[in-house]
Amino acid sequence: MATWTPEEVRAVLDGREPNRLRELVQFLIASALAGRARLLLEKPWLRAASRGPEDDVQEVLTALFNDKPPPDARLLRRFGDYPGFVAGEAAFPSYVMGVTKNILQRNYRKYRIAWEELAGDLGEVGGGFAQAGSNDPTWRLDFDAALDKLPADAHELFVLLYVQQLDIKAICERLGLDVDAVYARKSRLIKRLRKLLTGED
């Protein structure tokens, strides 16, 4: 099917006819892979947290179909049900790609960040979030927004420290810097994050 309309998507979900469901799933897989590729192209520092295309696509399909009881596929059913929706051939793939980017970006950070170590480095700003912050949707939105505002070199260091969790020696080798330079960059990174999380200029 070249164009999926909201009505057609809901009809397939409600009808549960195997061939139509298979057709929908194949379309979703292709769109999810495209969304994943676009996300990693736009934010290459997230590559370190990716578990691979198959696992990532499975995460997206699980979220789209919401296989936890009851399996209501609420994300798929929301397609077209929002302000500003414009029907067309690109509407459904664009929707799925957008959902994919949001799901994967959240999951990359949720599963891999060393929250306790980061909380300790942030000090008072990080107070309490080592236990609750990564599960608090409001705090997560603020934190993800802060990460998005970091420059590329700070993102890279964040991934090495709190995602890959490399030791300082390994980071020095990776970046081609001495220990003092890495600690200086880390200090600047923490200061930037504190300011972003507290809304300071």
PDB file of C-alpha atoms in Angstrom:
ATOM      1  CA  MET A   1       0.000   0.000   0.000  1.00  0.00           C
ATOM      2  CA  ALA A   2       1.569   3.239  -1.165  1.00  0.00           C
ATOM      3  CA  THR A   3      -0.390   5.500   1.159  1.00  0.00           C
ATOM      4  CA  TRP A   4      -1.662   4.650   4.628  1.00  0.00           C
ATOM      5  CA  THR A   5      -4.505   6.810   5.911  1.00  0.00           C
ATOM      6  CA  PRO A   6      -5.534   6.929   9.588  1.00  0.00           C
ATOM      7  CA  GLU A   7      -8.738   5.067   8.689  1.00  0.00           C
ATOM      8  CA  GLU A   8      -6.822   2.293   6.905  1.00  0.00           C
ATOM      9  CA  VAL A   9      -4.406   1.859   9.801  1.00  0.00           C
ATOM     10  CA  ARG A  10      -7.245   1.536  12.302  1.00  0.00           C
ATOM     11  CA  ALA A  11      -9.127  -0.864  10.007  1.00  0.00           C
ATOM     12  CA  VAL A  12      -6.105  -3.182   9.854  1.00  0.00           C
ATOM     13  CA  LEU A  13      -5.670  -3.043  13.629  1.00  0.00           C
ATOM     14  CA  ASP A  14      -9.341  -3.761  14.240  1.00  0.00           C
ATOM     15  CA  GLY A  15      -9.674  -6.430  11.540  1.00  0.00           C
ATOM     16  CA  ARG A  16      -6.511  -8.336  12.547  1.00  0.00           C
ATOM     17  CA  GLU A  17      -6.351 -10.037   9.166  1.00  0.00           C
ATOM     18  CA  PRO A  18      -2.910 -11.718   9.069  1.00  0.00           C
ATOM     19  CA  ASN A  19      -1.847 -10.597   5.590  1.00  0.00           C
ATOM     20  CA  ARG A  20      -2.856  -6.980   6.189  1.00  0.00           C
ATOM     21  CA  LEU A  21      -1.130  -6.967   9.572  1.00  0.00           C
ATOM     22  CA  ARG A  22       1.995  -8.380   7.972  1.00  0.00           C
ATOM     23  CA  GLU A  23       1.871  -5.636   5.347  1.00  0.00           C
ATOM     24  CA  LEU A  24       1.529  -2.998   8.063  1.00  0.00           C
ATOM     25  CA  VAL A  25       4.400  -4.441  10.100  1.00  0.00           C
ATOM     26  CA  GLN A  26       6.720  -4.502   7.082  1.00  0.00           C
ATOM     27  CA  PHE A  27       5.917  -0.858   6.439  1.00  0.00           C
ATOM     28  CA  LEU A  28       6.550  -0.008  10.094  1.00  0.00           C
ATOM     29  CA  ILE A  29       9.911  -1.792  10.065  1.00  0.00           C
ATOM     30  CA  ALA A  30      11.072   0.175   7.021  1.00  0.00           C
ATOM     31  CA  SER A  31       9.893   3.477   8.518  1.00  0.00           C
ATOM     32  CA  ALA A  32      11.452   2.682  11.912  1.00  0.00           C
ATOM     33  CA  LEU A  33      14.803   1.887  10.284  1.00  0.00           C
ATOM     34  CA  ALA A  34      14.615   5.177   8.391  1.00  0.00           C
ATOM     35  CA  GLY A  35      13.783   7.058  11.601  1.00  0.00           C
ATOM     36  CA  ARG A  36      16.656   5.371  13.421  1.00  0.00           C
ATOM     37  CA  ALA A  37      19.090   6.236  10.630  1.00  0.00           C
ATOM     38  CA  ARG A  38      17.969   9.848  10.642  1.00  0.00           C
ATOM     39  CA  LEU A  39      18.291  10.108  14.433  1.00  0.00           C
ATOM     40  CA  LEU A  40      21.841   8.733  14.414  1.00  0.00           C
ATOM     41  CA  LEU A  41      22.757  10.992  11.519  1.00  0.00           C
ATOM     42  CA  GLU A  42      21.455  14.053  13.368  1.00  0.00           C
ATOM     43  CA  LYS A  43      22.915  12.991  16.732  1.00  0.00           C
ATOM     44  CA  PRO A  44      25.876  10.693  16.058  1.00  0.00           C
ATOM     45  CA  TRP A  45      26.950  10.721  19.717  1.00  0.00           C
ATOM     46  CA  LEU A  46      23.950   8.464  20.437  1.00  0.00           C
ATOM     47  CA  ARG A  47      25.497   5.653  18.384  1.00  0.00           C
ATOM     48  CA  ALA A  48      27.419   4.491  21.441  1.00  0.00           C
ATOM     49  CA  ALA A  49      24.146   3.720  23.227  1.00  0.00           C
ATOM     50  CA  SER A  50      22.492   1.902  20.323  1.00  0.00           C
ATOM     51  CA  ARG A  51      22.046  -1.837  20.713  1.00  0.00           C
ATOM     52  CA  GLY A  52      21.820  -2.430  16.954  1.00  0.00           C
ATOM     53  CA  PRO A  53      19.085  -2.023  14.332  1.00  0.00           C
ATOM     54  CA  GLU A  54      17.196  -5.256  15.073  1.00  0.00           C
ATOM     55  CA  ASP A  55      16.891  -4.570  18.804  1.00  0.00           C
ATOM     56  CA  ASP A  56      16.047  -0.919  18.215  1.00  0.00           C
ATOM     57  CA  VAL A  57      13.301  -1.734  15.702  1.00  0.00           C
ATOM     58  CA  GLN A  58      11.861  -4.331  18.072  1.00  0.00           C
ATOM     59  CA  GLU A  59      11.702  -1.663  20.790  1.00  0.00           C
ATOM     60  CA  VAL A  60       9.806   0.610  18.421  1.00  0.00           C
ATOM     61  CA  LEU A  61       7.348  -2.085  17.314  1.00  0.00           C
ATOM     62  CA  THR A  62       6.684  -3.029  20.930  1.00  0.00           C
ATOM     63  CA  ALA A  63       5.903   0.581  21.766  1.00  0.00           C
ATOM     64  CA  LEU A  64       3.748   1.093  18.665  1.00  0.00           C
ATOM     65  CA  PHE A  65       1.635  -1.980  19.327  1.00  0.00           C
ATOM     66  CA  ASN A  66       1.787  -1.569  23.113  1.00  0.00           C
ATOM     67  CA  ASP A  67       1.947  -5.312  23.730  1.00  0.00           C
ATOM     68  CA  LYS A  68       1.499  -4.931  27.477  1.00  0.00           C
ATOM     69  CA  PRO A  69      -2.081  -5.931  28.419  1.00  0.00           C
ATOM     70  CA  PRO A  70      -4.298  -4.730  26.900  1.00  0.00           C
ATOM     71  CA  PRO A  71      -2.512  -4.600  23.499  1.00  0.00           C
ATOM     72  CA  ASP A  72      -4.291  -1.488  22.278  1.00  0.00           C
ATOM     73  CA  ALA A  73      -1.740  -0.094  19.778  1.00  0.00           C
ATOM     74  CA  ARG A  74      -2.503   3.367  21.118  1.00  0.00           C
ATOM     75  CA  LEU A  75       0.448   5.045  19.394  1.00  0.00           C
ATOM     76  CA  LEU A  76      -0.618   3.710  16.009  1.00  0.00           C
ATOM     77  CA  ARG A  77      -4.204   4.741  16.637  1.00  0.00           C
ATOM     78  CA  ARG A  78      -3.073   8.288  17.386  1.00  0.00           C
ATOM     79  CA  PHE A  79      -1.865   8.698  13.805  1.00  0.00           C
ATOM     80  CA  GLY A  80      -3.863  11.548  12.305  1.00  0.00           C
ATOM     81  CA  ASP A  81      -5.540  12.423  15.582  1.00  0.00           C
ATOM     82  CA  TYR A  82      -3.652  15.636  16.364  1.00  0.00           C
ATOM     83  CA  PRO A  83      -3.783  19.313  15.377  1.00  0.00           C
ATOM     84  CA  GLY A  84      -2.199  20.251  12.089  1.00  0.00           C
ATOM     85  CA  PHE A  85      -2.449  16.772  10.542  1.00  0.00           C
ATOM     86  CA  VAL A  86      -2.086  16.865   6.759  1.00  0.00           C
ATOM     87  CA  ALA A  87      -3.049  13.740   4.831  1.00  0.00           C
ATOM     88  CA  GLY A  88      -0.747  12.480   2.112  1.00  0.00           C
ATOM     89  CA  GLU A  89       1.692   9.781   1.069  1.00  0.00           C
ATOM     90  CA  ALA A  90       4.384  11.043   3.439  1.00  0.00           C
ATOM     91  CA  ALA A  91       2.109  11.441   6.472  1.00  0.00           C
ATOM     92  CA  PHE A  92       2.316   7.931   7.938  1.00  0.00           C
ATOM     93  CA  PRO A  93       6.034   7.304   7.357  1.00  0.00           C
ATOM     94  CA  SER A  94       6.787  10.737   8.811  1.00  0.00           C
ATOM     95  CA  TYR A  95       4.682   9.937  11.861  1.00  0.00           C
ATOM     96  CA  VAL A  96       6.372   6.568  12.419  1.00  0.00           C
ATOM     97  CA  MET A  97       9.826   8.071  11.929  1.00  0.00           C
ATOM     98  CA  GLY A  98       9.064  10.800  14.455  1.00  0.00           C
ATOM     99  CA  VAL A  99       7.792   8.282  17.002  1.00  0.00           C
ATOM    100  CA  THR A 100      10.870   6.114  16.356  1.00  0.00           C
ATOM    101  CA  LYS A 101      13.254   8.988  17.024  1.00  0.00           C
ATOM    102  CA  ASN A 102      11.512   9.852  20.293  1.00  0.00           C
ATOM    103  CA  ILE A 103      11.410   6.255  21.521  1.00  0.00           C
ATOM    104  CA  LEU A 104      15.013   5.434  20.669  1.00  0.00           C
ATOM    105  CA  GLN A 105      16.456   8.671  22.008  1.00  0.00           C
ATOM    106  CA  ARG A 106      14.672   8.095  25.308  1.00  0.00           C
ATOM    107  CA  ASN A 107      15.687   4.427  25.467  1.00  0.00           C
ATOM    108  CA  TYR A 108      19.340   5.057  24.621  1.00  0.00           C
ATOM    109  CA  ARG A 109      19.607   7.398  27.573  1.00  0.00           C
ATOM    110  CA  LYS A 110      17.389   5.388  29.908  1.00  0.00           C
ATOM    111  CA  TYR A 111      19.267   2.123  29.580  1.00  0.00           C
ATOM    112  CA  ARG A 112      22.846   3.233  29.420  1.00  0.00           C
ATOM    113  CA  ILE A 113      23.518   6.352  31.460  1.00  0.00           C
ATOM    114  CA  ALA A 114      25.368   5.866  34.743  1.00  0.00           C
ATOM    115  CA  TRP A 115      22.822   7.890  36.739  1.00  0.00           C
ATOM    116  CA  GLU A 116      24.411   7.579  40.191  1.00  0.00           C
ATOM    117  CA  GLU A 117      27.837   8.680  39.029  1.00  0.00           C
ATOM    118  CA  LEU A 118      26.326  11.568  37.075  1.00  0.00           C
ATOM    119  CA  ALA A 119      24.285  12.653  40.103  1.00  0.00           C
ATOM    120  CA  GLY A 120      27.428  12.705  42.217  1.00  0.00           C
ATOM    121  CA  ASP A 121      29.261  14.827  39.669  1.00  0.00           C
ATOM    122  CA  LEU A 122      26.377  17.274  39.332  1.00  0.00           C
ATOM    123  CA  GLY A 123      26.182  17.778  43.093  1.00  0.00           C
ATOM    124  CA  GLU A 124      23.098  19.588  44.430  1.00  0.00           C
ATOM    125  CA  VAL A 125      21.552  19.851  40.967  1.00  0.00           C
ATOM    126  CA  GLY A 126      21.567  16.068  40.757  1.00  0.00           C
ATOM    127  CA  GLY A 127      20.245  15.505  44.269  1.00  0.00           C
ATOM    128  CA  GLY A 128      17.721  12.695  44.325  1.00  0.00           C
ATOM    129  CA  PHE A 129      17.623  11.939  40.632  1.00  0.00           C
ATOM    130  CA  ALA A 130      20.021   8.995  40.895  1.00  0.00           C
ATOM    131  CA  GLN A 131      17.113   7.120  42.434  1.00  0.00           C
ATOM    132  CA  ALA A 132      14.100   8.831  40.836  1.00  0.00           C
ATOM    133  CA  GLY A 133      15.186  11.233  38.105  1.00  0.00           C
ATOM    134  CA  SER A 134      15.612   8.728  35.301  1.00  0.00           C
ATOM    135  CA  ASN A 135      12.039   7.536  35.923  1.00  0.00           C
ATOM    136  CA  ASP A 136      10.477  10.991  36.334  1.00  0.00           C
ATOM    137  CA  PRO A 137       8.971  11.992  32.959  1.00  0.00           C
ATOM    138  CA  THR A 138       9.146  15.726  33.675  1.00  0.00           C
ATOM    139  CA  TRP A 139      12.756  15.582  34.824  1.00  0.00           C
ATOM    140  CA  ARG A 140      13.627  13.367  31.866  1.00  0.00           C
ATOM    141  CA  LEU A 141      12.292  15.930  29.404  1.00  0.00           C
ATOM    142  CA  ASP A 142      14.391  18.639  31.060  1.00  0.00           C
ATOM    143  CA  PHE A 143      17.482  16.446  31.076  1.00  0.00           C
ATOM    144  CA  ASP A 144      17.079  15.350  27.439  1.00  0.00           C
ATOM    145  CA  ALA A 145      16.626  18.992  26.429  1.00  0.00           C
ATOM    146  CA  ALA A 146      19.802  19.906  28.302  1.00  0.00           C
ATOM    147  CA  LEU A 147      21.791  17.175  26.539  1.00  0.00           C
ATOM    148  CA  ASP A 148      20.532  18.357  23.167  1.00  0.00           C
ATOM    149  CA  LYS A 149      21.935  21.828  23.850  1.00  0.00           C
ATOM    150  CA  LEU A 150      25.464  20.616  24.566  1.00  0.00           C
ATOM    151  CA  PRO A 151      28.072  21.192  21.825  1.00  0.00           C
ATOM    152  CA  ALA A 152      29.335  18.136  19.956  1.00  0.00           C
ATOM    153  CA  ASP A 153      32.605  17.803  21.900  1.00  0.00           C
ATOM    154  CA  ALA A 154      30.723  17.933  25.214  1.00  0.00           C
ATOM    155  CA  HIS A 155      28.272  15.288  23.942  1.00  0.00           C
ATOM    156  CA  GLU A 156      31.170  13.053  23.006  1.00  0.00           C
ATOM    157  CA  LEU A 157      32.715  13.358  26.448  1.00  0.00           C
ATOM    158  CA  PHE A 158      29.323  12.749  28.108  1.00  0.00           C
ATOM    159  CA  VAL A 159      28.974   9.471  26.182  1.00  0.00           C
ATOM    160  CA  LEU A 160      32.503   8.352  27.059  1.00  0.00           C
ATOM    161  CA  LEU A 161      32.029   9.144  30.756  1.00  0.00           C
ATOM    162  CA  TYR A 162      28.427   8.190  31.493  1.00  0.00           C
ATOM    163  CA  VAL A 163      27.336   5.899  28.665  1.00  0.00           C
ATOM    164  CA  GLN A 164      30.416   3.881  27.764  1.00  0.00           C
ATOM    165  CA  GLN A 165      31.691   4.528  31.304  1.00  0.00           C
ATOM    166  CA  LEU A 166      35.344   4.464  30.268  1.00  0.00           C
ATOM    167  CA  ASP A 167      38.072   5.274  32.746  1.00  0.00           C
ATOM    168  CA  ILE A 168      40.122   8.433  32.373  1.00  0.00           C
ATOM    169  CA  LYS A 169      43.079   6.629  30.805  1.00  0.00           C
ATOM    170  CA  ALA A 170      40.878   5.140  28.079  1.00  0.00           C
ATOM    171  CA  ILE A 171      39.249   8.525  27.454  1.00  0.00           C
ATOM    172  CA  CYS A 172      42.680  10.149  27.136  1.00  0.00           C
ATOM    173  CA  GLU A 173      43.620   7.585  24.512  1.00  0.00           C
ATOM    174  CA  ARG A 174      40.319   7.998  22.670  1.00  0.00           C
ATOM    175  CA  LEU A 175      40.542  11.799  22.535  1.00  0.00           C
ATOM    176  CA  GLY A 176      44.302  12.104  22.227  1.00  0.00           C
ATOM    177  CA  LEU A 177      44.479  14.310  25.336  1.00  0.00           C
ATOM    178  CA  ASP A 178      46.397  14.189  28.588  1.00  0.00           C
ATOM    179  CA  VAL A 179      44.739  13.623  31.956  1.00  0.00           C
ATOM    180  CA  ASP A 180      44.636  17.297  32.924  1.00  0.00           C
ATOM    181  CA  ALA A 181      42.940  18.221  29.641  1.00  0.00           C
ATOM    182  CA  VAL A 182      40.277  15.523  30.080  1.00  0.00           C
ATOM    183  CA  TYR A 183      39.519  16.623  33.635  1.00  0.00           C
ATOM    184  CA  ALA A 184      39.283  20.222  32.434  1.00  0.00           C
ATOM    185  CA  ARG A 185      36.793  19.202  29.737  1.00  0.00           C
ATOM    186  CA  LYS A 186      34.816  17.195  32.264  1.00  0.00           C
ATOM    187  CA  SER A 187      34.645  20.183  34.589  1.00  0.00           C
ATOM    188  CA  ARG A 188      33.321  22.362  31.744  1.00  0.00           C
ATOM    189  CA  LEU A 189      30.787  19.673  30.816  1.00  0.00           C
ATOM    190  CA  ILE A 190      29.423  19.470  34.359  1.00  0.00           C
ATOM    191  CA  LYS A 191      29.207  23.254  34.622  1.00  0.00           C
ATOM    192  CA  ARG A 192      27.284  23.422  31.335  1.00  0.00           C
ATOM    193  CA  LEU A 193      24.848  20.737  32.460  1.00  0.00           C
ATOM    194  CA  ARG A 194      24.278  22.445  35.814  1.00  0.00           C
ATOM    195  CA  LYS A 195      23.487  25.737  34.092  1.00  0.00           C
ATOM    196  CA  LEU A 196      21.163  24.102  31.577  1.00  0.00           C
ATOM    197  CA  LEU A 197      19.313  22.131  34.241  1.00  0.00           C
ATOM    198  CA  THR A 198      18.863  25.151  36.505  1.00  0.00           C
ATOM    199  CA  GLY A 199      18.003  27.563  33.711  1.00  0.00           C
ATOM    200  CA  GLU A 200      21.025  29.792  34.351  1.00  0.00           C
ATOM    201  CA  ASP A 201      22.432  31.833  31.490  1.00  0.00           C
TER     202      ASP A 201
END
